[in-house]
Amino acid sequence: MKQLLHIPGTPGAARLWSHRDIRLVLPARAVSYAGDAIALVALMLRVSDSGSGSGSTAGAGSGSATAAITALLLAFAVPTVVMIPFAGRIVDAYDSRRVLVWASLLQAAAGVGIAFSHGLAATLALVCVLQVGQAVAGPAWAALIPRIVGDDLVGQATGASQALIGAATLAGSAAGGVLVGLSGDRIALLVDASTFLGLAVVARLVRTRRTPLPGAPKERGAMTAGLRSLFADHLLQVLVPALWVFILVGEAVNVMEVLLIRNEIGLGPTGYGLVLATQGAGAIAGAWYTGRLRSDLARTRAVLAGTAAIGISCVLMGLAGGVVPLVIGAVAVGFGSGMLNAATSTLVVTRSLDALRGRVVAAMSGTARACSLVALLLGGVVGALVGPRATFVGAGVLAVLCALVAAGLVARRDVVRTKDSLVEGLSH
């Protein structure tokens, strides 16, 4: 994979991988995402089976499965929202090594608990604990990487990270379906827990550390500081709300995805895992392409193009009559997601001040998750009323409209500005 990312004629790739710590962090995080993909397949299948029940009628079973899947996805989202006022402050106020080690150990313990839990309630509670750790670890890694590589290589590092994660998700999703099919969900979930132990070890080995400045003033309201930073930037003040709207529309289909693939198309656990794996393949290409972009204008266009691609692909998947169009749509969704994630992450990190990056990323992640909460509730209600196919088609059309409106707003603004506007806005 390192060779795949080292493109002849792009010296930035060689500079990126010359950093010892980045050679530790990016592969370790990718392995952890592979474990997450395995666990997600296992958990989606576990809760959909527990929700449908063997004695339920077809309609009642589908409704119960939808409710169970919605509850699981809410368990992944709620802790990130609740942790907005705390996660960013923890990341910016404490030594990065301590934060990352303890957050990873918490996730490992929760992962073991999920593997041995019984019943939907226990599973959901432990998923919440897992996500509390993620709410802290995610911003901590995001704020540390610019310290490792420097601001000029953040885009390349983000693209490389997303490409590795895409490859890991591909392998993990396929392995998850196979593992659950062969031995049930416990082994799959224990594999995920072991990857968090690996992250704890890597966090301990990384030499670069992000520590608070001695005597730095303590600001109140981590969420306020993060949002103020985002909205002090003239470009992000357009893209971030547009992203929130897109999440409200686009993530509604997550509730229906497993039902579309299994009930409408008729694929089993292995097929479900392989379809998710194709999204990882698309994400590799999308993230790799976006990592090569050098300007904020190009990254902004990638955000908008990724949003539109996901919307069009959702329509295709909703109308799919067989496996081939479903897979094509899944690959395109992955490509759009890779572009969207890599470009947005780079813009948010590079256009924020170093001392605030933990709070900025936590605010961005938390508000995005808040939108996910509403989207999941909407998706569960709409999906129960109109079914998986209509949910995919309707959400896709609205996502394309969101991309077009955002593109119109961005076209009216001068996107070539520096972080100076951030300093100016935060000083008031």
Coordinates of C-alpha atoms in Angstrom, one line a residue:
M1 CA 0.0 0.0 0.0
K2 CA 2.9 2.4 0.7
Q3 CA 4.0 1.8 -2.9
L4 CA 0.5 2.5 -4.2
L5 CA 0.5 5.9 -2.5
H6 CA 4.1 6.8 -3.6
I7 CA 3.4 8.3 -7.0
P8 CA 6.4 9.0 -9.2
G9 CA 6.9 12.7 -9.6
T10 CA 5.2 13.6 -6.3
P11 CA 8.0 14.2 -3.9
G12 CA 5.5 15.0 -1.2
A13 CA 4.7 11.3 -0.9
A14 CA 8.3 10.5 -0.1
R15 CA 8.5 13.3 2.4
L16 CA 5.3 12.1 4.1
W17 CA 6.5 8.6 4.6
S18 CA 10.0 9.8 5.8
H19 CA 8.4 10.6 9.1
R20 CA 8.8 7.7 11.5
D21 CA 5.7 8.5 13.5
I22 CA 3.5 8.7 10.4
R23 CA 4.7 5.2 9.5
L24 CA 3.4 4.0 12.9
V25 CA 0.2 6.0 13.1
L26 CA -1.4 5.7 9.7
P27 CA -1.1 1.9 9.3
A28 CA -2.2 1.3 12.9
R29 CA -5.3 3.5 12.5
A30 CA -6.1 1.7 9.2
V31 CA -5.9 -1.7 11.0
S32 CA -8.2 -0.4 13.7
Y33 CA -10.7 0.7 11.0
A34 CA -10.5 -2.8 9.5
G35 CA -11.5 -4.1 12.9
D36 CA -14.3 -1.5 13.1
A37 CA -15.6 -2.7 9.7
I38 CA -15.6 -6.3 10.9
A39 CA -17.4 -5.2 14.1
L40 CA -20.0 -3.1 12.2
V41 CA -21.0 -6.0 10.0
A42 CA -21.2 -8.3 13.0
L43 CA -23.3 -5.8 15.0
M44 CA -25.6 -4.9 12.1
L45 CA -26.3 -8.6 11.6
R46 CA -26.7 -9.2 15.3
V47 CA -29.3 -6.5 15.9
S48 CA -31.2 -7.0 12.7
D49 CA -31.6 -10.7 13.6
S50 CA -32.5 -9.9 17.2
G51 CA -35.0 -7.3 16.0
S52 CA -36.7 -9.5 13.3
G53 CA -37.1 -12.5 15.6
S54 CA -37.9 -16.0 14.4
G55 CA -41.6 -15.9 15.2
S56 CA -42.4 -12.5 13.7
T57 CA -44.5 -12.0 10.7
A58 CA -42.7 -10.5 7.7
G59 CA -44.0 -6.9 8.1
A60 CA -43.6 -6.9 11.9
G61 CA -40.2 -8.5 11.7
S62 CA -39.0 -5.8 9.2
G63 CA -40.3 -3.0 11.4
S64 CA -38.6 -4.5 14.5
A65 CA -35.3 -5.0 12.6
T66 CA -35.5 -1.3 11.5
A67 CA -36.0 -0.2 15.1
A68 CA -33.1 -2.3 16.3
I69 CA -30.8 -1.0 13.5
T70 CA -31.8 2.6 14.2
A71 CA -31.1 2.1 17.9
L72 CA -27.6 0.7 17.1
L73 CA -26.7 3.6 14.9
L74 CA -28.0 6.0 17.5
A75 CA -25.7 4.4 20.0
F76 CA -22.8 5.1 17.7
A77 CA -23.8 8.8 17.4
V78 CA -25.1 10.0 20.8
P79 CA -21.9 9.8 22.8
T80 CA -20.0 12.0 20.2
V81 CA -22.7 14.6 20.6
V82 CA -22.8 14.5 24.3
M83 CA -19.0 14.7 24.5
I84 CA -18.7 17.9 22.5
P85 CA -18.1 20.2 25.5
F86 CA -15.6 17.7 27.0
A87 CA -13.7 15.9 24.2
G88 CA -12.1 19.0 22.6
R89 CA -11.1 20.4 26.0
I90 CA -9.5 17.1 27.0
V91 CA -7.5 16.9 23.7
D92 CA -6.3 20.5 23.9
A93 CA -5.6 20.6 27.7
Y94 CA -3.7 17.3 28.2
D95 CA -0.7 15.5 26.8
S96 CA -1.6 13.7 23.6
R97 CA 0.1 10.5 24.6
R98 CA -1.9 10.1 27.8
V99 CA -5.1 11.0 26.1
L100 CA -4.6 8.5 23.2
V101 CA -3.4 5.6 25.4
W102 CA -6.3 5.8 27.8
A103 CA -8.9 6.4 25.1
S104 CA -7.7 3.3 23.2
L105 CA -7.7 1.2 26.3
L106 CA -11.3 2.2 27.1
Q107 CA -12.3 1.2 23.6
A108 CA -10.5 -2.1 23.9
A109 CA -12.3 -2.9 27.2
A110 CA -15.7 -1.9 25.6
G111 CA -15.0 -4.1 22.6
V112 CA -14.4 -7.1 24.7
G113 CA -17.6 -6.4 26.6
I114 CA -19.6 -6.2 23.4
A115 CA -18.2 -9.5 22.3
F116 CA -19.4 -11.3 25.4
S117 CA -22.7 -9.3 25.9
H118 CA -26.1 -10.8 25.5
G119 CA -29.2 -8.9 24.4
L120 CA -29.8 -5.7 22.6
A121 CA -29.7 -3.4 25.6
A122 CA -26.3 -4.6 26.8
T123 CA -24.9 -4.3 23.3
L124 CA -26.1 -0.7 22.9
A125 CA -24.8 0.4 26.3
L126 CA -21.3 -0.9 25.5
V127 CA -21.3 0.6 22.0
C128 CA -22.0 3.9 23.8
V129 CA -18.9 3.4 26.0
L130 CA -16.9 2.5 22.9
Q131 CA -17.9 5.8 21.3
V132 CA -17.0 7.9 24.3
G133 CA -13.4 6.7 23.7
Q134 CA -13.7 7.5 20.0
A135 CA -15.1 11.0 20.7
V136 CA -11.8 11.8 22.4
A137 CA -9.4 9.7 20.3
G138 CA -10.6 11.0 16.9
P139 CA -9.9 14.7 17.6
A140 CA -6.6 13.7 19.4
W141 CA -5.2 11.9 16.3
A142 CA -6.5 14.6 14.0
A143 CA -4.8 17.3 16.0
L144 CA -1.5 15.3 16.4
I145 CA -0.9 14.5 12.7
P146 CA -0.2 18.1 11.7
R147 CA 2.4 18.2 14.4
I148 CA 4.0 15.1 12.9
V149 CA 4.1 16.1 9.2
G150 CA 3.7 19.9 9.2
D151 CA 0.8 21.9 7.8
D152 CA 2.0 21.6 4.2
L153 CA 1.7 17.8 4.2
V154 CA -1.7 17.6 6.0
G155 CA -3.6 17.1 2.8
Q156 CA -1.3 14.4 1.7
A157 CA -1.4 12.7 5.1
T158 CA -5.2 12.9 5.1
G159 CA -5.5 11.4 1.6
A160 CA -3.0 8.6 2.5
S161 CA -4.9 7.9 5.7
Q162 CA -8.2 7.8 4.0
A163 CA -6.9 5.5 1.3
L164 CA -5.4 3.1 3.8
I165 CA -8.7 3.2 5.7
G166 CA -10.5 2.5 2.5
A167 CA -8.4 -0.6 1.9
A168 CA -8.8 -1.7 5.5
T169 CA -12.5 -1.2 5.3
L170 CA -12.6 -3.3 2.1
A171 CA -10.8 -6.1 3.8
G172 CA -12.6 -5.8 7.1
S173 CA -16.1 -5.7 5.6
A174 CA -15.4 -8.8 3.6
A175 CA -13.8 -10.6 6.5
G176 CA -16.7 -9.5 8.8
G177 CA -19.3 -11.2 6.7
V178 CA -17.2 -14.4 6.4
L179 CA -16.3 -14.5 10.1
V180 CA -19.9 -14.1 11.2
G181 CA -21.1 -16.7 8.6
L182 CA -18.5 -19.2 9.9
S183 CA -18.3 -18.7 13.6
G184 CA -20.8 -16.1 14.8
D185 CA -20.2 -12.5 15.9
R186 CA -18.0 -13.0 19.0
I187 CA -14.7 -13.7 17.2
A188 CA -15.4 -10.8 14.8
L189 CA -15.9 -8.4 17.8
L190 CA -12.8 -9.7 19.6
V191 CA -10.7 -9.0 16.6
D192 CA -12.0 -5.3 16.7
A193 CA -11.1 -5.1 20.4
S194 CA -7.6 -6.3 19.7
T195 CA -7.0 -3.5 17.2
F196 CA -7.6 -0.9 20.0
L197 CA -4.9 -2.5 22.1
G198 CA -2.6 -2.1 19.1
L199 CA -3.5 1.6 18.9
A200 CA -2.7 2.0 22.6
V201 CA 0.8 0.5 22.0
V202 CA 1.3 2.8 19.0
A203 CA 0.2 5.9 20.9
R204 CA 2.8 5.0 23.5
L205 CA 5.5 4.6 20.9
V206 CA 4.9 7.8 19.0
R207 CA 7.6 10.4 19.8
T208 CA 5.7 13.5 18.6
R209 CA 3.6 14.9 21.4
R210 CA 1.0 17.6 21.6
T211 CA 1.1 19.3 25.0
P212 CA -0.7 22.4 26.2
L213 CA 1.4 25.6 26.5
P214 CA 2.3 26.4 30.1
G215 CA 0.3 29.3 31.4
A216 CA -2.1 29.3 28.4
P217 CA -5.4 30.9 29.4
K218 CA -8.3 28.4 29.9
E219 CA -11.2 29.2 27.7
R220 CA -14.8 28.4 28.6
G221 CA -17.1 26.4 26.4
A222 CA -15.1 23.9 24.2
M223 CA -18.1 23.7 21.8
T224 CA -18.3 27.5 21.5
A225 CA -14.6 27.8 20.8
G226 CA -14.6 25.1 18.1
L227 CA -17.7 26.5 16.4
R228 CA -16.3 30.1 16.6
S229 CA -13.2 28.9 14.8
L230 CA -15.2 27.2 12.1
F231 CA -17.5 30.2 11.5
A232 CA -14.7 32.7 11.6
D233 CA -13.5 31.2 8.3
H234 CA -15.4 32.5 5.3
L235 CA -15.2 29.2 3.4
L236 CA -16.0 26.9 6.2
Q237 CA -19.0 29.0 7.2
V238 CA -20.6 27.9 3.9
L239 CA -19.3 24.3 3.7
V240 CA -20.0 23.3 7.3
P241 CA -23.7 24.1 7.3
A242 CA -24.0 22.5 3.8
L243 CA -22.4 19.4 5.2
W244 CA -24.9 19.4 8.1
V245 CA -27.8 19.5 5.7
F246 CA -26.2 16.8 3.5
I247 CA -25.8 14.5 6.6
L248 CA -29.5 15.0 7.5
V249 CA -30.4 13.8 4.0
G250 CA -27.7 11.3 3.2
E251 CA -27.3 9.4 6.4
A252 CA -31.0 8.6 6.6
V253 CA -30.2 5.7 4.2
N254 CA -27.9 4.0 6.7
V255 CA -30.9 2.6 8.6
M256 CA -32.1 1.0 5.3
E257 CA -28.8 -0.2 3.9
V258 CA -28.8 -3.7 5.4
L259 CA -32.5 -4.2 4.6
L260 CA -32.0 -3.1 1.0
I261 CA -29.1 -5.5 0.5
R262 CA -30.5 -8.5 2.3
N263 CA -34.3 -8.2 1.9
E264 CA -34.7 -6.4 -1.4
I265 CA -31.7 -7.8 -3.3
G266 CA -31.6 -11.1 -1.4
L267 CA -27.9 -11.3 -0.4
G268 CA -26.8 -13.2 2.7
P269 CA -24.2 -12.2 5.3
T270 CA -21.2 -12.8 3.1
G271 CA -22.8 -10.8 0.2
Y272 CA -23.6 -8.0 2.6
G273 CA -20.0 -7.8 3.7
L274 CA -18.7 -7.9 0.2
V275 CA -21.0 -5.0 -0.9
L276 CA -19.7 -2.9 1.9
A277 CA -16.2 -3.9 0.9
T278 CA -16.8 -2.4 -2.6
Q279 CA -17.5 0.9 -0.9
G280 CA -14.0 0.6 0.7
A281 CA -12.5 0.1 -2.8
G282 CA -14.2 3.3 -4.1
A283 CA -13.0 5.2 -1.0
I284 CA -9.4 4.2 -1.7
A285 CA -9.6 5.9 -5.1
G286 CA -11.5 8.9 -3.9
A287 CA -9.2 9.6 -1.0
W288 CA -6.0 9.0 -3.0
Y289 CA -7.2 11.4 -5.7
T290 CA -8.2 14.1 -3.1
G291 CA -4.9 13.7 -1.2
R292 CA -3.1 15.0 -4.4
L293 CA -5.0 18.2 -4.4
R294 CA -3.0 21.3 -3.4
S295 CA -5.4 24.2 -3.1
D296 CA -8.4 25.0 -1.0
L297 CA -10.4 25.7 -4.1
A298 CA -9.7 22.2 -5.5
R299 CA -10.6 20.6 -2.1
T300 CA -13.8 22.6 -2.0
R301 CA -14.8 21.3 -5.4
A302 CA -14.0 17.8 -4.1
V303 CA -16.4 18.3 -1.2
L304 CA -19.2 19.3 -3.6
A305 CA -18.4 16.6 -6.2
G306 CA -18.3 14.0 -3.5
T307 CA -21.7 15.1 -2.2
A308 CA -23.3 14.9 -5.6
A309 CA -21.7 11.5 -6.4
I310 CA -23.1 10.0 -3.2
G311 CA -26.6 11.4 -4.0
I312 CA -26.6 10.0 -7.6
S313 CA -25.3 6.7 -6.4
C314 CA -28.0 6.4 -3.7
V315 CA -30.6 6.8 -6.5
L316 CA -28.9 4.1 -8.5
M317 CA -28.8 1.7 -5.5
G318 CA -32.5 2.4 -4.7
L319 CA -33.5 1.5 -8.2
A320 CA -31.2 -1.5 -8.5
G321 CA -32.9 -4.7 -9.7
G322 CA -29.9 -6.9 -9.2
V323 CA -26.3 -7.2 -7.8
V324 CA -24.5 -5.3 -10.6
P325 CA -26.1 -1.9 -10.3
L326 CA -26.0 -2.3 -6.5
V327 CA -22.3 -2.8 -6.6
I328 CA -21.7 0.0 -9.1
G329 CA -23.6 2.3 -6.8
A330 CA -21.7 1.1 -3.7
V331 CA -18.4 1.8 -5.5
A332 CA -19.5 5.3 -6.4
V333 CA -20.7 6.0 -2.9
G334 CA -17.3 4.9 -1.6
F335 CA -15.5 7.2 -4.1
G336 CA -17.7 10.1 -3.2
S337 CA -17.2 9.4 0.5
G338 CA -13.4 9.2 0.1
M339 CA -13.4 12.6 -1.6
L340 CA -15.8 14.2 0.9
N341 CA -14.0 12.9 4.0
A342 CA -10.4 13.6 2.8
A343 CA -11.2 17.1 1.5
T344 CA -13.4 18.2 4.5
S345 CA -10.9 16.9 7.1
T346 CA -8.0 18.7 5.4
L347 CA -9.9 22.0 5.1
V348 CA -11.0 21.9 8.7
V349 CA -7.6 21.1 10.1
T350 CA -5.5 23.4 7.9
R351 CA -7.9 26.4 8.3
S352 CA -7.9 26.2 12.1
L353 CA -5.3 27.3 14.7
D354 CA -3.1 24.6 16.2
A355 CA -4.1 25.5 19.8
L356 CA -7.7 25.0 18.9
R357 CA -7.6 22.0 16.7
G358 CA -8.8 19.5 19.3
R359 CA -11.9 21.7 20.0
V360 CA -12.5 22.4 16.3
V361 CA -12.4 18.7 15.3
A362 CA -14.6 17.8 18.3
A363 CA -17.1 20.5 17.4
M364 CA -17.1 19.4 13.8
S365 CA -17.5 15.7 14.7
G366 CA -20.0 16.3 17.4
T367 CA -22.3 18.6 15.3
A368 CA -22.1 16.2 12.4
R369 CA -23.1 13.4 14.7
A370 CA -26.0 15.5 16.0
C371 CA -27.2 15.8 12.4
S372 CA -26.7 12.0 12.2
L373 CA -29.1 11.5 15.1
V374 CA -31.8 13.4 13.4
A375 CA -31.1 11.7 10.1
L376 CA -31.3 8.2 11.7
L377 CA -34.6 9.0 13.3
L378 CA -35.9 10.4 10.0
G379 CA -34.5 7.4 8.2
G380 CA -36.1 4.9 10.6
V381 CA -39.5 6.6 10.3
V382 CA -39.4 7.2 6.6
G383 CA -38.0 3.7 5.9
A384 CA -40.7 2.1 7.9
L385 CA -43.3 4.0 5.9
V386 CA -42.0 3.8 2.4
G387 CA -39.4 1.0 2.5
P388 CA -35.7 0.9 1.6
R389 CA -35.9 1.6 -2.1
A390 CA -37.9 4.8 -1.8
T391 CA -35.7 6.0 1.1
F392 CA -32.6 5.6 -1.0
V393 CA -34.1 7.3 -4.1
G394 CA -35.5 10.3 -2.1
A395 CA -32.4 10.8 -0.1
G396 CA -30.2 10.7 -3.2
V397 CA -32.3 13.4 -5.0
L398 CA -32.2 15.7 -2.0
A399 CA -28.4 15.2 -1.6
V400 CA -27.8 16.3 -5.2
L401 CA -29.9 19.4 -4.7
C402 CA -27.9 20.1 -1.5
A403 CA -24.6 19.9 -3.5
L404 CA -26.0 22.3 -6.2
V405 CA -27.1 24.9 -3.7
A406 CA -23.8 24.8 -1.8
A407 CA -21.9 25.1 -5.1
G408 CA -23.9 28.2 -5.9
L409 CA -23.1 29.8 -2.6
V410 CA -19.4 28.9 -2.8
A411 CA -19.1 30.4 -6.3
R412 CA -20.0 33.8 -4.9
R413 CA -17.1 33.8 -2.5
D414 CA -13.4 34.3 -2.8
V415 CA -11.9 31.0 -1.5
V416 CA -8.3 32.0 -1.7
R417 CA -7.7 33.4 1.8
T418 CA -5.4 32.5 4.6
K419 CA -6.0 31.6 8.3
D420 CA -5.6 35.3 9.2
S421 CA -9.4 35.6 9.1
L422 CA -9.6 33.0 11.8
V423 CA -7.3 35.0 14.1
E424 CA -9.3 38.1 13.3
G425 CA -12.6 36.4 14.0
L426 CA -11.5 34.8 17.3
S427 CA -10.1 38.0 18.6
H428 CA -13.6 39.6 18.8

